[in-house]
Coordinates of C-alpha atoms and ligand atoms in Angstrom, one line a residue:
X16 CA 0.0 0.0 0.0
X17 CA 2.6 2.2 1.0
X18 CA 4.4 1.6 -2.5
X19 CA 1.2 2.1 -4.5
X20 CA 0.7 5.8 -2.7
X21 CA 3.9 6.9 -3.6
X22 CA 3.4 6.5 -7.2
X23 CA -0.3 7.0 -7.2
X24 CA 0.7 11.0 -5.1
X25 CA 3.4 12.1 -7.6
X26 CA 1.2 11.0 -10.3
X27 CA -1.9 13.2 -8.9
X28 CA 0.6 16.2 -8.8
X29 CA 1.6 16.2 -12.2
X30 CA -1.6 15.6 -13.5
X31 CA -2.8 19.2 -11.5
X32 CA -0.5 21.1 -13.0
X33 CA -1.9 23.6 -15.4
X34 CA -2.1 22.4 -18.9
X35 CA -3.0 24.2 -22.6
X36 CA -6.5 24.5 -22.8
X37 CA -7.1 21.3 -25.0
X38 CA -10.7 21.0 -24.7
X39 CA -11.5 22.6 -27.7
X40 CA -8.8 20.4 -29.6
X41 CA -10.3 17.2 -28.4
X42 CA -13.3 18.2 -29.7
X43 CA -12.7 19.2 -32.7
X44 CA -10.9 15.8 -33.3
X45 CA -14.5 14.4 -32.1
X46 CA -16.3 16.0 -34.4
X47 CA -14.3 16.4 -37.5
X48 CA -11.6 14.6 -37.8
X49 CA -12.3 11.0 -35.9
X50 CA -14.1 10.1 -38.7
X51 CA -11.3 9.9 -41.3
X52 CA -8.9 7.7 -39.0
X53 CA -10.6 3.9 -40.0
X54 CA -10.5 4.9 -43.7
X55 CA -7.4 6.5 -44.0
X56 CA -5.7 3.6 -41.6
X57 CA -7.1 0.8 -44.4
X58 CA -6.0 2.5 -47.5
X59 CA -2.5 2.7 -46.3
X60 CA -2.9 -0.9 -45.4
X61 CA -2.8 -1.4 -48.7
X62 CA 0.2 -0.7 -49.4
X63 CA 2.3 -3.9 -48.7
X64 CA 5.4 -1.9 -47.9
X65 CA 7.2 -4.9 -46.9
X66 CA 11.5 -5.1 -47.6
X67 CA 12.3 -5.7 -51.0
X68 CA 8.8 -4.0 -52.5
X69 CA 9.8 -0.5 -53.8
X70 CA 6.8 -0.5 -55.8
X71 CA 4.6 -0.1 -52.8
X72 CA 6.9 1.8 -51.1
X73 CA 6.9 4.5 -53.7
X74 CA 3.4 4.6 -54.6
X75 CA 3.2 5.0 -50.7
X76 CA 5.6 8.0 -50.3
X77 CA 2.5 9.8 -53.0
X78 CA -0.1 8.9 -50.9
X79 CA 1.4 10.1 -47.9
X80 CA 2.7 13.4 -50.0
X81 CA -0.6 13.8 -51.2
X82 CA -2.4 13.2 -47.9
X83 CA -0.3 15.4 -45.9
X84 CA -0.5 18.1 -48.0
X85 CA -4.2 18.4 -48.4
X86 CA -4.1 18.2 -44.7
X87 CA -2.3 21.5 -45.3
X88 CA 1.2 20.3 -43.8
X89 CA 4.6 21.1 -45.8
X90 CA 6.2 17.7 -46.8
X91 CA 9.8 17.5 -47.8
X92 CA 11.3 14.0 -49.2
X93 CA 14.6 12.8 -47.3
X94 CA 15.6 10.2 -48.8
X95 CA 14.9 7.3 -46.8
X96 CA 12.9 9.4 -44.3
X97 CA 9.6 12.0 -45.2
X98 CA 9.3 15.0 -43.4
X99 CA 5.4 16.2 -42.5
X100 CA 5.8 19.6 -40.8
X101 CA 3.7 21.7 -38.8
X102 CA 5.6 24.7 -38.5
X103 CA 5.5 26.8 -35.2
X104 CA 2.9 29.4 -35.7
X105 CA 5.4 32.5 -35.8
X106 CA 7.1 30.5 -38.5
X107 CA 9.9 27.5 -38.1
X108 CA 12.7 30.1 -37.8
X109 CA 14.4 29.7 -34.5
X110 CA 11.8 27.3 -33.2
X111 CA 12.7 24.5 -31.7
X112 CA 11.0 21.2 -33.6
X113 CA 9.5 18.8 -31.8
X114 CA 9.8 15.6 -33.8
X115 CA 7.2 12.3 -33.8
X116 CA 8.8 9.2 -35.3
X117 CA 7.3 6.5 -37.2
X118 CA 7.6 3.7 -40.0
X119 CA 5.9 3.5 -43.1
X120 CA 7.5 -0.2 -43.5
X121 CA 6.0 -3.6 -42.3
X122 CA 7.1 -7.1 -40.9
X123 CA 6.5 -10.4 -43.7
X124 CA 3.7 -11.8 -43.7
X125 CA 3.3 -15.5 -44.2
X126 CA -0.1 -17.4 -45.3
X127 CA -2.0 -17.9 -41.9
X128 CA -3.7 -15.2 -41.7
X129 CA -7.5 -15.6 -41.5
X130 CA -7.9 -12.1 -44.1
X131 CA -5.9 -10.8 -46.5
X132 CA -3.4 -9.1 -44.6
X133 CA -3.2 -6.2 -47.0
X134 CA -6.8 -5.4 -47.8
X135 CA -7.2 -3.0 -44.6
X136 CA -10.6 -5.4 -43.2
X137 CA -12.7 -3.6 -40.8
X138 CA -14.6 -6.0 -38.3
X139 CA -15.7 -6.2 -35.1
X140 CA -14.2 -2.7 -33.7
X141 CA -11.4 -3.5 -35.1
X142 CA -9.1 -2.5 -38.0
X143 CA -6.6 -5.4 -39.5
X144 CA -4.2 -6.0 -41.1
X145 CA -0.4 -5.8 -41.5
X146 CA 0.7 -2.7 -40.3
X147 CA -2.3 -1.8 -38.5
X148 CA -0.7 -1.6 -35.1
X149 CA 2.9 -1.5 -36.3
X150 CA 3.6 1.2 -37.3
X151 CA 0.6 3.0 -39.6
X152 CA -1.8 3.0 -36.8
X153 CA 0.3 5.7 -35.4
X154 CA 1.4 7.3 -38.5
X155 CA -2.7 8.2 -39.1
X156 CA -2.9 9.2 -35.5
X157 CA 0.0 11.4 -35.3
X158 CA -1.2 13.2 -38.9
X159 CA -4.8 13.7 -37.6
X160 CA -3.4 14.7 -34.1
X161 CA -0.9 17.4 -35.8
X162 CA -4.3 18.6 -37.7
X163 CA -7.0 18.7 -34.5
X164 CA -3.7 20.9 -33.0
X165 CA -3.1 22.9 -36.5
X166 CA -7.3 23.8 -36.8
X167 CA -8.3 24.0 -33.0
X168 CA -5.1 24.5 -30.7
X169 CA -3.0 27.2 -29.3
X170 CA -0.7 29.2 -30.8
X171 CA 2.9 26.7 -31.0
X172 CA 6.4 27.3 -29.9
X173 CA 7.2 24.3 -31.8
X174 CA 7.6 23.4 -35.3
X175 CA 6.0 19.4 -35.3
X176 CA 7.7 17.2 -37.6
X177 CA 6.5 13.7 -38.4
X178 CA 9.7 11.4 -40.0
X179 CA 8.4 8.6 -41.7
X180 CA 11.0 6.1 -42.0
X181 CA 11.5 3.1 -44.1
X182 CA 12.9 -0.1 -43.4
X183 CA 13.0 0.0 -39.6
X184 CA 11.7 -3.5 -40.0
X185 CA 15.1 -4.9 -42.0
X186 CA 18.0 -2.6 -42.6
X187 CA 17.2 -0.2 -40.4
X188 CA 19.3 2.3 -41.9
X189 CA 16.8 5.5 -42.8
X190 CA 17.6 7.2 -39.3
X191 CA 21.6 7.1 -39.0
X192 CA 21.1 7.9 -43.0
X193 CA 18.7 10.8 -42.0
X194 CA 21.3 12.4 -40.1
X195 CA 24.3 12.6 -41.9
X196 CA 22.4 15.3 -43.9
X197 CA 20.0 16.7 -41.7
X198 CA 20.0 17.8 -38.1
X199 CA 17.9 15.8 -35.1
X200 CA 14.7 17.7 -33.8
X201 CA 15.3 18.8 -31.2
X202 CA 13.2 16.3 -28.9
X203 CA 11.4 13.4 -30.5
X204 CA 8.9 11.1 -29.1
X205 CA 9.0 7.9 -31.2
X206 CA 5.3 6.1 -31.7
X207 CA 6.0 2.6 -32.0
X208 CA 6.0 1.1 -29.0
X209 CA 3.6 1.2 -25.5
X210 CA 1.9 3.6 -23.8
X211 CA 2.3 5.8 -21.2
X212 CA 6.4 6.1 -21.7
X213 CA 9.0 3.3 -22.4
X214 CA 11.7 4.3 -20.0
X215 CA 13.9 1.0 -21.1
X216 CA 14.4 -0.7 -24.6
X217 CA 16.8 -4.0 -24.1
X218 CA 19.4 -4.2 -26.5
X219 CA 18.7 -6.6 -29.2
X220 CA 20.7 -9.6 -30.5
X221 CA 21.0 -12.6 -32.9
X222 CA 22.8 -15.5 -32.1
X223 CA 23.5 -18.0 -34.9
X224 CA 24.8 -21.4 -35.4
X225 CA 25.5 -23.0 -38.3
X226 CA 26.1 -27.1 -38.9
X227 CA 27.3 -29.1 -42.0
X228 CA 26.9 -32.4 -40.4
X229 CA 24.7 -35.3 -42.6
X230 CA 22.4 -37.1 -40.8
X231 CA 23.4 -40.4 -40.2
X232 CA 20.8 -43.4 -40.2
X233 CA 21.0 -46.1 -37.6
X234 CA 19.2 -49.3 -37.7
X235 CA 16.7 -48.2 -35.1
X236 CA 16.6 -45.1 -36.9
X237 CA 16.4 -46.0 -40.3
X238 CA 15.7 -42.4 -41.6
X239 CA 17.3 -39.2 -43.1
X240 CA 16.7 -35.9 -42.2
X241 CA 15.2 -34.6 -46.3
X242 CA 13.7 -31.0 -45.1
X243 CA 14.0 -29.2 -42.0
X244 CA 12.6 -25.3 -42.0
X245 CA 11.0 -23.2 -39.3
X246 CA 9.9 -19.6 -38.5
X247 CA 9.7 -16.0 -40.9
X248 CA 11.8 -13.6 -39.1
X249 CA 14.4 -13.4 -35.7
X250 CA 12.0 -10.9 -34.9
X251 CA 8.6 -13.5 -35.3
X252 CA 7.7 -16.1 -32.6
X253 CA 7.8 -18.8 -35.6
X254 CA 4.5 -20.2 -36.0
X255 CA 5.3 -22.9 -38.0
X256 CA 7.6 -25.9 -38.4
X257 CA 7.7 -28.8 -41.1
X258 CA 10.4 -32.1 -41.0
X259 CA 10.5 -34.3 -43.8
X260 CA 12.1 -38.0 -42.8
X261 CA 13.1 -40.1 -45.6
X262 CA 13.4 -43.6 -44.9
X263 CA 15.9 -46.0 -46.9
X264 CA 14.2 -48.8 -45.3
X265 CA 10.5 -48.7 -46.5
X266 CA 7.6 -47.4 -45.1
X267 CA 7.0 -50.0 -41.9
X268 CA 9.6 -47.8 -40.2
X269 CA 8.2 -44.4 -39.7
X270 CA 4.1 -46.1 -39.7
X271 CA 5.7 -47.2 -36.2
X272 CA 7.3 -43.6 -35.8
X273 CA 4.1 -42.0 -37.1
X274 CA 2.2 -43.8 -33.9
X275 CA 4.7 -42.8 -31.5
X276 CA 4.8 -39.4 -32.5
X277 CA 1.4 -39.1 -32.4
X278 CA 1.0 -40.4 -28.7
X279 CA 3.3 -38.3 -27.6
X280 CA 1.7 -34.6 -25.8
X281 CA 2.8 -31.7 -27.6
X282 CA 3.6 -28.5 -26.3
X283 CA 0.3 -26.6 -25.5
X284 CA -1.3 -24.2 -28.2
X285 CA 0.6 -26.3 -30.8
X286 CA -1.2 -29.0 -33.1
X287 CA 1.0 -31.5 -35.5
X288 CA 0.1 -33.0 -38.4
X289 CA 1.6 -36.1 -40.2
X290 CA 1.7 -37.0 -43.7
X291 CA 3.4 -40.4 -44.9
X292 CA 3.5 -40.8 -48.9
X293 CA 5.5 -43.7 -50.6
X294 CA 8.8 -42.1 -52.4
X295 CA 10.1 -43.9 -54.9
X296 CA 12.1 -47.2 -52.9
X297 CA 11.6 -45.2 -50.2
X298 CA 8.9 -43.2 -48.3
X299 CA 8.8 -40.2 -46.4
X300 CA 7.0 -38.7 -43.4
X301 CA 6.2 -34.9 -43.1
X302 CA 5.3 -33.3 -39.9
X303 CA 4.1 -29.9 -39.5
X304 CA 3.8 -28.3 -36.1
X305 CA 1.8 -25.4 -36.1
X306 CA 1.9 -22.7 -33.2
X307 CA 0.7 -18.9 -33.0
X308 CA 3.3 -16.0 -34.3
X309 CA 4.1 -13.0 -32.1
X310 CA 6.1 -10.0 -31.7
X311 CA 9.6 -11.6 -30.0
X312 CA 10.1 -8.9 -28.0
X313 CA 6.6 -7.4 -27.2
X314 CA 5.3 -10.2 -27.2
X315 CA 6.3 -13.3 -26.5
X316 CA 4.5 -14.7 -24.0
X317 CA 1.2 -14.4 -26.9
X318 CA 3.1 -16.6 -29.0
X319 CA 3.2 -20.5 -29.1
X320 CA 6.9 -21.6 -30.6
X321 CA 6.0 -24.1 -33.2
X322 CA 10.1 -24.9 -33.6
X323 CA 10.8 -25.6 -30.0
X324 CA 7.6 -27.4 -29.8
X325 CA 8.8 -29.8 -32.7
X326 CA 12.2 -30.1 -31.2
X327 CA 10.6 -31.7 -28.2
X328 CA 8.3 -34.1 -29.8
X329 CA 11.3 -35.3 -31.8
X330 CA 13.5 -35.4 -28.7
X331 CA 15.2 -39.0 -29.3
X332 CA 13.8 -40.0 -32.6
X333 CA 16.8 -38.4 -34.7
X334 CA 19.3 -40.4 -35.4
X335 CA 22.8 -38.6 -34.8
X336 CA 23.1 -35.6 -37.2
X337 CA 23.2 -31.7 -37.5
X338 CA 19.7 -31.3 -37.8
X339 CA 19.5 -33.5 -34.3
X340 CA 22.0 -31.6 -32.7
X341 CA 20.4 -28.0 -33.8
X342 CA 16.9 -29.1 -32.1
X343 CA 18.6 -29.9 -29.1
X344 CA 20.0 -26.7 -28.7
X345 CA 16.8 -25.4 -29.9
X346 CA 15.0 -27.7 -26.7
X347 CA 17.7 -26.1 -24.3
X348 CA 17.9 -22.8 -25.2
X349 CA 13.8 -22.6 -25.6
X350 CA 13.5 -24.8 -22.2
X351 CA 11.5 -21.0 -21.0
X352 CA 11.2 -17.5 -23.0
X353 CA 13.9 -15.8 -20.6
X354 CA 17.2 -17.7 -21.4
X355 CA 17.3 -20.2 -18.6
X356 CA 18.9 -23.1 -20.9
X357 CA 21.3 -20.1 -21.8
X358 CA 22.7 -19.3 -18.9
X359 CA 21.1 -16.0 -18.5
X360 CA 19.3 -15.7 -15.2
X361 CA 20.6 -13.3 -13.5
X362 CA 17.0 -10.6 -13.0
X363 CA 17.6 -7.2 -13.2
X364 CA 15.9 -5.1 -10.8
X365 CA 14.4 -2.7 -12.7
X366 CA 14.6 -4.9 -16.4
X367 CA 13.8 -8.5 -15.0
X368 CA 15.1 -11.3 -17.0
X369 CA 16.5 -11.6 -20.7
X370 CA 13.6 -12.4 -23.6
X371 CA 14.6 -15.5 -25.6
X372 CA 13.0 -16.4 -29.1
X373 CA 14.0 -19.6 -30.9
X374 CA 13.4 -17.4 -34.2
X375 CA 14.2 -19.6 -37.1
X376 CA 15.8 -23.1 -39.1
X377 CA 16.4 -22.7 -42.5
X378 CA 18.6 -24.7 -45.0
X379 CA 21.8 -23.4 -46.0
X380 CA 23.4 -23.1 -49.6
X381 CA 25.4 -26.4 -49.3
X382 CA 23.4 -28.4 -47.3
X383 CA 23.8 -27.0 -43.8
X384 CA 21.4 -25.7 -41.3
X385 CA 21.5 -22.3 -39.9
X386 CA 19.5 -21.8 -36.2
X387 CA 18.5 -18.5 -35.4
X388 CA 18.0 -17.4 -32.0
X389 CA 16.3 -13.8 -31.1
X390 CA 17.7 -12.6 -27.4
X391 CA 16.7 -9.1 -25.6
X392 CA 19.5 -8.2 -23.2
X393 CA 19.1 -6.0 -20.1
X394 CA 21.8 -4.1 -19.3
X395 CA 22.9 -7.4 -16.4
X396 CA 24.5 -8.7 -19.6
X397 CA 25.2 -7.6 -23.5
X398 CA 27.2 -7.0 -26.3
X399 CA 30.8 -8.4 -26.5
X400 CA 30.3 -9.8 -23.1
X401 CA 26.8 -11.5 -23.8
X402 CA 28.5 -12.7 -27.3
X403 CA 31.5 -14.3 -24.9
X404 CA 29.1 -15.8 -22.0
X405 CA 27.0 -17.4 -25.4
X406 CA 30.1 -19.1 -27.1
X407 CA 30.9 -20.6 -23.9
X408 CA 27.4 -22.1 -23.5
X409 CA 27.7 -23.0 -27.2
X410 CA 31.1 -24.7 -27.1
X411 CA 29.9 -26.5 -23.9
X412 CA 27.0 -28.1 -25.1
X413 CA 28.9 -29.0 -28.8
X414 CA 31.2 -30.6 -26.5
X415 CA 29.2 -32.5 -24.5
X416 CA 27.2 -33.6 -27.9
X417 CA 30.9 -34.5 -29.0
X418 CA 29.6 -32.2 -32.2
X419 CA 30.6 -28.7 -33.3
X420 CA 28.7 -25.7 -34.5
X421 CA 29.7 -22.4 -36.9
X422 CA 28.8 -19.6 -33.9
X423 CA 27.6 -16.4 -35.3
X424 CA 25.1 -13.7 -34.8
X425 CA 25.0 -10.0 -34.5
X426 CA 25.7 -8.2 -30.5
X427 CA 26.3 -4.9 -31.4
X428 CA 23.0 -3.4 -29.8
X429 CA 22.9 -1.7 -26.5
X430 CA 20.3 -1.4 -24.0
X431 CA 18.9 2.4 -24.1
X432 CA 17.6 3.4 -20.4
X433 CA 16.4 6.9 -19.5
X434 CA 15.5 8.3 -15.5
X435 CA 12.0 7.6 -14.7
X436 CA 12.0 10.6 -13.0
X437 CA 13.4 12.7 -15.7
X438 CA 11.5 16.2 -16.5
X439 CA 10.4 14.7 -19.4
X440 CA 9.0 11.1 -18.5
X441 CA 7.1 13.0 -16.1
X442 CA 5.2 15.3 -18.3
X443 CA 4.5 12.3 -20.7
X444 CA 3.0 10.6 -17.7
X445 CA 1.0 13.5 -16.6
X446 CA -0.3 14.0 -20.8
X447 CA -1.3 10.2 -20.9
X448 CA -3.3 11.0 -17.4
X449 CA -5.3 13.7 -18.4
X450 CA -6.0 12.6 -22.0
X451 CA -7.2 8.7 -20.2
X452 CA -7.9 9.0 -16.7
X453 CA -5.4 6.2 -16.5
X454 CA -2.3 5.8 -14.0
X455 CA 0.0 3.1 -15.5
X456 CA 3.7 2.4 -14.9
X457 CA 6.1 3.5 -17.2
X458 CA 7.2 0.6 -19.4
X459 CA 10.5 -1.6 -20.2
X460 CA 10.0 -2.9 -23.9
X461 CA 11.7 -5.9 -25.2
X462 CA 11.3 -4.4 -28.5
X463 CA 14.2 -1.6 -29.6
X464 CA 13.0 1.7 -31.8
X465 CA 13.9 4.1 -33.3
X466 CA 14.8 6.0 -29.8
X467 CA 18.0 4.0 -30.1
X468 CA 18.8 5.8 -33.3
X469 CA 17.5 9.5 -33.1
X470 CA 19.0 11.3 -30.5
X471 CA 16.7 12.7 -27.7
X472 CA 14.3 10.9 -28.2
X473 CA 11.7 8.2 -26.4
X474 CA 9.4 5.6 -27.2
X475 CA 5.6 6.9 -26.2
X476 CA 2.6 4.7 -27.3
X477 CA 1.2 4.2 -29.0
X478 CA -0.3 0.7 -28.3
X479 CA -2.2 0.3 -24.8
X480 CA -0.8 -1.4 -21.5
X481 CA -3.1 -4.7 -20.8
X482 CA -3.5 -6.2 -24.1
X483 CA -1.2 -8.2 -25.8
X484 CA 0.5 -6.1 -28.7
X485 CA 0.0 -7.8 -32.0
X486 CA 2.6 -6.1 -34.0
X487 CA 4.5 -8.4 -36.5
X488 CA 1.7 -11.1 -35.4
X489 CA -0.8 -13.2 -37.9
X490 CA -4.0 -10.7 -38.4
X491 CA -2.3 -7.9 -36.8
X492 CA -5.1 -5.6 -35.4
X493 CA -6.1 -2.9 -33.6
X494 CA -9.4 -1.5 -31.7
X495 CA -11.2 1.4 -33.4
X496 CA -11.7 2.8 -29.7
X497 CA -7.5 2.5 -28.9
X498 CA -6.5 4.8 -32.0
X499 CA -9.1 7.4 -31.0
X500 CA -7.9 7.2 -27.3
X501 CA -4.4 7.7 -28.8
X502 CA -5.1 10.3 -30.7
X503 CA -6.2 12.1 -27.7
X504 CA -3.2 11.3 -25.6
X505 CA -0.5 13.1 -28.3
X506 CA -3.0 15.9 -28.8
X507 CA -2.5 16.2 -24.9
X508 CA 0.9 15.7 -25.0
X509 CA 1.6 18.3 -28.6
X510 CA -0.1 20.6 -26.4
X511 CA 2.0 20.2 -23.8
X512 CA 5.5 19.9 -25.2
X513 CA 4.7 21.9 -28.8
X514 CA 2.5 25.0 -27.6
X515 CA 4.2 25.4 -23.9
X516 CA 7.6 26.6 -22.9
X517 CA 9.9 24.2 -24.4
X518 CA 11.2 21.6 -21.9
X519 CA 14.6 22.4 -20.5
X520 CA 17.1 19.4 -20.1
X521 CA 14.2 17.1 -20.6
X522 CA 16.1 13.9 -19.7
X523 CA 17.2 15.3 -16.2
X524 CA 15.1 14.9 -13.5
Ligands
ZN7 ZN1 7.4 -0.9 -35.3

């Protein structure tokens, strides 16, 4: 009790303090400009702006031009990033420029989805589709926010600058490209992650391993290993897993592996199916374990990890192998979501524990196997020591296999960590109270953003504490009522930090 007062009194101060007189701007978002959000947020849908597809990215970067200036904003094109400015009112000379970050790209999408992920479906409340929550949701929101402020608002210090970047879901090069030719705002609030304020992002890492070895047959195990591929993205809880067995010794073989298998519980929220078809002298026996997709960092308790779940019901039915010996480090390191079978348990006070994703297993040119494992690092352990514990627990468990493995991966990401009781965190918090009546805690995301690249700058919203967040998830959606109530927490919040005295050493408390 005594905890939950001292947050809950702060809290109540913050939100007394005297704010812009918003009311009118709510309402004239209410009135006139609510209306537009569902529409505009499916035609952009459309758009499958997914890495690779420059077509859609271009005929994109019109829409948006041609959106944003009927809006009555100045758009300027950046390369890699679009500018949408709503200059201060005296003009943008000398005015500092508040800056709102999002991306226009999306995450894959594979064929489980239950609608066409790009048509922009409205149902239920609800608008879906890829991109929906992550990240053109708050693109939409942030436009039609920067217009309630623009018709209805006070007079702005500010200059408000949307960036609309463009391949924060691959490369993730548009921001450290952005600013080799063009200067940071000069505070940025980055709207691609939770509400009310994400005062930690762990640091974000790959970890490969690699394996040339054949499968070997034995004569209890009279099969080869013909197919083995899992999961869409290191970033994607991998929803899906097939295995295809191909036995020298006919078909009697796997019918008897077919009925062990299928005896066998399976990890929950997973379902396998089995598919035995004569080959030639041979015949082969495909299994497909299907699970549930979901954001790896965000997310991952909302996902259901079809690889490790096919790892475990194939736990001693391999014979030896690289394939064998990649699904056993796929059953230890995926033993929980938070790097137990890695070594990593150390909890953080303020982070808690690591977030581990057994992301992907794909054939390699040449017949090898690459395993892909996704792991969010809190600042207990990352980088070039996280890269050093992992080859240890690597080498270890080759060792004890009396196998080897190709070690690899990418550990260059930090965690980013600002004060909770910086100046700034607690004006966010006090906009997000007025505009919901809501007190939540300020968050730590598993997920990095574009606050990592952009200096000053902080993840805020714009997806809702309590719900799962369905971002790079199969039908990807969002409630109707969540992108109003959003809207209305950064009209708050442009108020605020736009039309007010600019904040002075915002990240100091
Ligand atoms: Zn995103």
């Amino acid at each position: 009790m005594r905890m939950l007062l001292s947050l809950m009194i702060p809290s109540l101060l913050w939100a007394a303090q005297p704010a812009q007189p918003t009311r009118p701007v709510h309402d004239h978002y209410d009135r006139r400009l609510a209306p537009r959000m569902v529409p505009l947020l499916s035609e952009v849908i459309r758009f499958p702006t997914v890495a690779g597809n420059a077509k859609a990215w271009a005929d994109q970067k019109t829409w948006i031009q041609k959106l944003a200036k009927g809006l009555g904003f100045e758009v300027r094109d950046a390369g890699k990033v679009m500018e949408v400015d709503l200059p201060a009112t005296g003009g943008r000379d000398g005015a500092p420029v508040l800056g709102l970050l999002v991306h226009g790209d999306v995450q894959p999408v594979d064929d489980h989805w239950s609608i066409p992920p790009f048509s922009g479906t409205v149902k239920d409340g609800r608008v879906l589709g890829r991109g929906a929550a992550d990240d053109k949701g708050p693109m939409i929101q942030a436009l039609l926010a920067m217009k309630a402020l623009k018709e209805a608002g006070p007079t702005r210090a500010s200059t408000i600058r949307l960036l609309v970047g463009s391949d924060e879901e691959s490369t993730n090069t548009d921001i450290t490209d952005y600013l080799k030719a063009n200067r940071p705002p000069d505070l940025s609030l980055v709207l691609d992650s939770a509400f009310p304020v994400v005062v930690g992002e762990k640091a974000w890492n790959a970890l490969t391993l690699e394996t040339q070895r054949p499968t070997a047959p034995t004569a209890d195990r009279p099969w080869t290993v013909a197919a083995l591929e899992a999961g869409l993205a290191t970033s994607i809880v991998p929803d899906r897993a097939v295995i295809r067995l191909a036995s020298a010794a006919g078909k009697d073989p796997l019918v008897a592996l077919r009925k062990r298998l299928e005896r066998r519980p399976l990890d929950p929220g997973c379902r396998a199916a089995f598919s035995l078809t004569p080959e030639g002298a041979g015949a082969s026996l495909t299994i497909t374990v299907q699970g549930k997709a979901a954001h790896g960092g965000v997310n991952l308790e909302g996902g259901r990890n079809a690889l490790v779940a096919l790892a475990r019901l194939l736990d001693g039915e391999l014979p030896p192998g690289g394939a064998d010996d990649l699904l056993a480090f796929a059953r230890q390191a995926g033993g929980d979501l938070y790097g137990t079978g890695l070594g990593l348990t150390e909890p953080d006070p303020l982070w808690g524990r690591c977030a581990v994703n057994v992301a992907t297993l794909k054939p390699e040119a040449g017949g090898g196997l690459k395993l892909t494992l996704n792991i969010r690092a809190t600042p207990k352990r990352y980088g070039p020591a996280l890269e050093a514990h992992l080859r240890q627990v690597v080498s270890a468990f080759a060792a004890a296999r009396k196998t080897a493995f190709s070690f690899g991966g990418f550990f260059g990401d930090t965690p980013l960590a600002f004060d909770p009781q910086s100046r700034l965190v607690k004006r966010l918090m006090a906009d997000y109270e007025r505009a919901t009546g809501r007190v939540d805690q300020p968050a730590i995301s598993g997920g990095g953003t574009y606050a990592k690249r952009m200096p000053h700058a902080i993840a805020f919203g714009m997806w809702f504490p309590g719900r799962p967040y369905p971002g790079h998830d199969v039908d990807e959606q969002v409630p109707i009522e969540d992108l109003h109530r959003g809207a209305h927490v950064l009209i708050e919040t442009l108020a605020d930090l736009a039309c007010g005295e600019p904040l002075k050493e915002p990240f100091r408390p």
